[in-house]
Amino acid sequence: MNEHELCPFDIAFADYIMQRFQLSDAVVKDQLIQLMSSSRLGHVCTNLDRPLPEVLLESGAFVEHSEQTYLQRNWKLETHLIDPLLKLINDNTGKVIHLPEALTHGLNFEQKQAVEQSLAAQLFILAGGPGTGKTFTARKIIEAHIARSDKPLRIALAAPTGKAISKLKQSLDGVKDTVPVTAATLHTLLGIKRSADFLKKPKCLPYDVILIDECSMIDMALWTVLLRALLPHTKLILLGDIHQLPSVEPGHVFEDLWNVIKDKRSTLGVELKQSMRTDSQALLDLANKVKLGQCDTSIKIDSMPSEDALIDLISPQFSTPFSNEIDQKVLSESQILCGLRQGPFGVDRLNSKIFNHITLACKPQDRLAIPILLTRNAPDLDLCNGQMGVWVHHVHPETQKHLPHPQDYVLFSDRDSLPFSMLPPHELAYAISVHKSQGSEYNRVHFIMPPGSEHFGRKMLYTAITRARNELAIYGTPDTYNQCIAKSGQRTSGLAIRLIKLLQ
C-alpha cells in the first residue's frame, strides 16, 4: 500500500490494537494499517499476505473468509445481506410476460425487454448510463405493473438524495393520479433520522412495489435496513449506473448484485446501452472511453483556474447582484464539480473563496442569489438531503456582508419559498463534490481535478463527465487525468462470490 493512501487514523488504529493485545510484530502492525486503510478507501475486505495472529481472530474483531480478511463491522454487514438477497433472487417465475403494444409503445428493444422481464421478478435491476432512458423505462415498468394487477397497488419511489426523488416524481406525473404513490428519500422511507436508528428493527414498508433510483450510492448499512423492512411479497426494482462512483462508505452492493444476476439469473436485469440523446455524442464517446480505461489524447485539460477566474465559471446570476426574479433553471445551467473535499482546490475552499469574493464586491442593500445544498433531511418541511436551492441574500452593511439578513429567504424548484431562518443544515454550492452531483445533470460542467483525485479512479472521472449535457471543461494536469483512467476504482468485496456460490 502506498504511503500517500495512509492517514494518521490508520496508524493510530494499529497502535491501539497492538497495545490492546500486547503484540510487537511489525508485520502484524502493517497488516492492521492495511486493513483500516483499505476499509477507509471503500474496500469491504482485504487480501493479506499472511493470516492475522490467532488472538486477533479469536477476539471477533477480525474475520477471515476465503482468503480475505474483514473488519468485524464489514463482515457483519455483508453477511446480513446474503439471505434476503438470495430470497429475492430466487423468487421469480422465470417466464417473460409479453405485453400488448399499448403498454410498450415508444420503447426500444432494450427498454421493452426490461419492462416485460420486470413483471416476472421479485427483484429486477435496470442499469444504464446517462441518456439511455432509465426513468422513462421506469415509468413504463410501473404502468405495466398497475395494468396487470387485479387490485390497486401500493407503490413507493425512493432514492438516496432529494434530487433523484424529484426526478422520479416528475417522471411519474399522471401515474400518481391513478394509484397512491409515496416518494421519499430512503432515510425518510425507512424512518432513519440518526445513526442509532440503523441498529433498531425497521418498520415494515407497506408497499407492493418499491422502485429505487441511484442505487450505486447506497451503502451496506442502508441496504441491510431496506432488505429487513420488505414485506415477503414486495417487488424491488433497482435503477442505477454500475459505472458511477459507489457509496462513500465501504462496499459496492449494487455492482455486486448486478454481477451476480448477469452470471446466474440474467432475466433479472437489463442494461440499457442505446443513448436517446443526439446533442452530446462527443461527451458520450468520452464517457465510454473512460469507462473502458482508454486514454483520449485529444482531450483538452486546462490549468487550474485563478481565484478571479473561478467567478467566471459560475452562472452570472450567482456572481453579481440581481434586481429581477431568479430563474430556478439557473441550478441546472452551470456547475463546478470537484474531485476532492479538502485542499486548495477542494469543495470547501472553493466555496469560501467564491462567496467571499462576491460578497466583498457588493454594496449594502444589494441582493445576491447564492446556491446552497441541503445536508440533512427535514421531513416536517418536505425537504431532503441533497436538495439544491437558491438563497436570496440581502447584503448587510460593510462589516456584516456575509451574515444572513432577516429578510433572506430560499427558493426551491418544487415548493414555496422558505425563510432562511427555517433552513435545515446546508452548505454553499457554487462548487460541489462529484459524489454529491450524482443524480443531477447540468448543461455545462467545470470539473476541477487537483492532485489526489486519481485515488477515486475512472469511476469518479466517468461520473463527472456524465453530469454534463452539452459542455465540459476539465481543469488539472494530463498526469492526474491519466492516473484516474489507469485506476479502475474497483472495490474488494466478498458479496458477489458468496452469493454466486450459494446459487450454484
PDB file of C-alpha atoms in Angstrom, residues 108 110-111 127-137 167 214 240-241 244 271-281 283-284 287-288 291 440-441 462 465-469:
ATOM      1  CA  ASN A 108     -36.816   0.477 -27.964  1.00  0.00           C
ATOM      2  CA  GLU A 110     -33.842  -2.976 -24.601  1.00  0.00           C
ATOM      3  CA  GLN A 111     -36.475  -0.920 -22.809  1.00  0.00           C
ATOM      4  CA  ALA A 127     -28.955  -0.407 -15.315  1.00  0.00           C
ATOM      5  CA  GLY A 128     -27.781   2.174 -17.791  1.00  0.00           C
ATOM      6  CA  GLY A 129     -25.760   5.291 -18.357  1.00  0.00           C
ATOM      7  CA  PRO A 130     -26.985   8.847 -18.938  1.00  0.00           C
ATOM      8  CA  GLY A 131     -29.440   9.410 -21.748  1.00  0.00           C
ATOM      9  CA  THR A 132     -30.472   5.765 -22.065  1.00  0.00           C
ATOM     10  CA  GLY A 133     -33.983   6.404 -20.753  1.00  0.00           C
ATOM     11  CA  LYS A 134     -33.888   4.742 -17.334  1.00  0.00           C
ATOM     12  CA  THR A 135     -36.532   6.991 -15.768  1.00  0.00           C
ATOM     13  CA  PHE A 136     -38.774   6.769 -18.857  1.00  0.00           C
ATOM     14  CA  THR A 137     -38.488   2.975 -18.757  1.00  0.00           C
ATOM     15  CA  LYS A 167     -36.609  13.496 -10.921  1.00  0.00           C
ATOM     16  CA  GLU A 214     -29.318   5.935  -7.893  1.00  0.00           C
ATOM     17  CA  GLY A 240     -28.636   2.929 -11.419  1.00  0.00           C
ATOM     18  CA  ASP A 241     -25.422   3.185 -13.369  1.00  0.00           C
ATOM     19  CA  GLN A 244     -20.692   5.531 -11.430  1.00  0.00           C
ATOM     20  CA  GLU A 271     -28.612  -2.781 -19.059  1.00  0.00           C
ATOM     21  CA  LEU A 272     -29.784  -0.002 -21.362  1.00  0.00           C
ATOM     22  CA  LYS A 273     -26.954   0.845 -23.762  1.00  0.00           C
ATOM     23  CA  GLN A 274     -28.657   2.786 -26.548  1.00  0.00           C
ATOM     24  CA  SER A 275     -28.448   6.522 -25.905  1.00  0.00           C
ATOM     25  CA  MET A 276     -31.521   8.608 -26.682  1.00  0.00           C
ATOM     26  CA  ARG A 277     -29.524  11.837 -26.834  1.00  0.00           C
ATOM     27  CA  THR A 278     -28.438  13.387 -30.106  1.00  0.00           C
ATOM     28  CA  ASP A 279     -26.756  16.609 -28.933  1.00  0.00           C
ATOM     29  CA  SER A 280     -23.870  15.310 -26.829  1.00  0.00           C
ATOM     30  CA  GLN A 281     -22.314  12.428 -28.745  1.00  0.00           C
ATOM     31  CA  LEU A 283     -19.394  13.579 -24.318  1.00  0.00           C
ATOM     32  CA  LEU A 284     -20.940  10.122 -24.526  1.00  0.00           C
ATOM     33  CA  ALA A 287     -17.516   8.678 -21.112  1.00  0.00           C
ATOM     34  CA  ASN A 288     -17.429   5.310 -22.874  1.00  0.00           C
ATOM     35  CA  LYS A 291     -15.442   3.519 -18.685  1.00  0.00           C
ATOM     36  CA  SER A 440     -28.039  15.625 -11.325  1.00  0.00           C
ATOM     37  CA  GLU A 441     -27.273  16.903 -14.812  1.00  0.00           C
ATOM     38  CA  TYR A 462     -16.881   8.929 -15.597  1.00  0.00           C
ATOM     39  CA  ILE A 465     -18.246  13.640 -17.367  1.00  0.00           C
ATOM     40  CA  THR A 466     -21.755  12.189 -17.391  1.00  0.00           C
ATOM     41  CA  ARG A 467     -23.130  15.085 -15.332  1.00  0.00           C
ATOM     42  CA  ALA A 468     -22.672  17.327 -18.413  1.00  0.00           C
ATOM     43  CA  ARG A 469     -25.416  17.515 -21.039  1.00  0.00           C
TER      44      ARG A 469
END
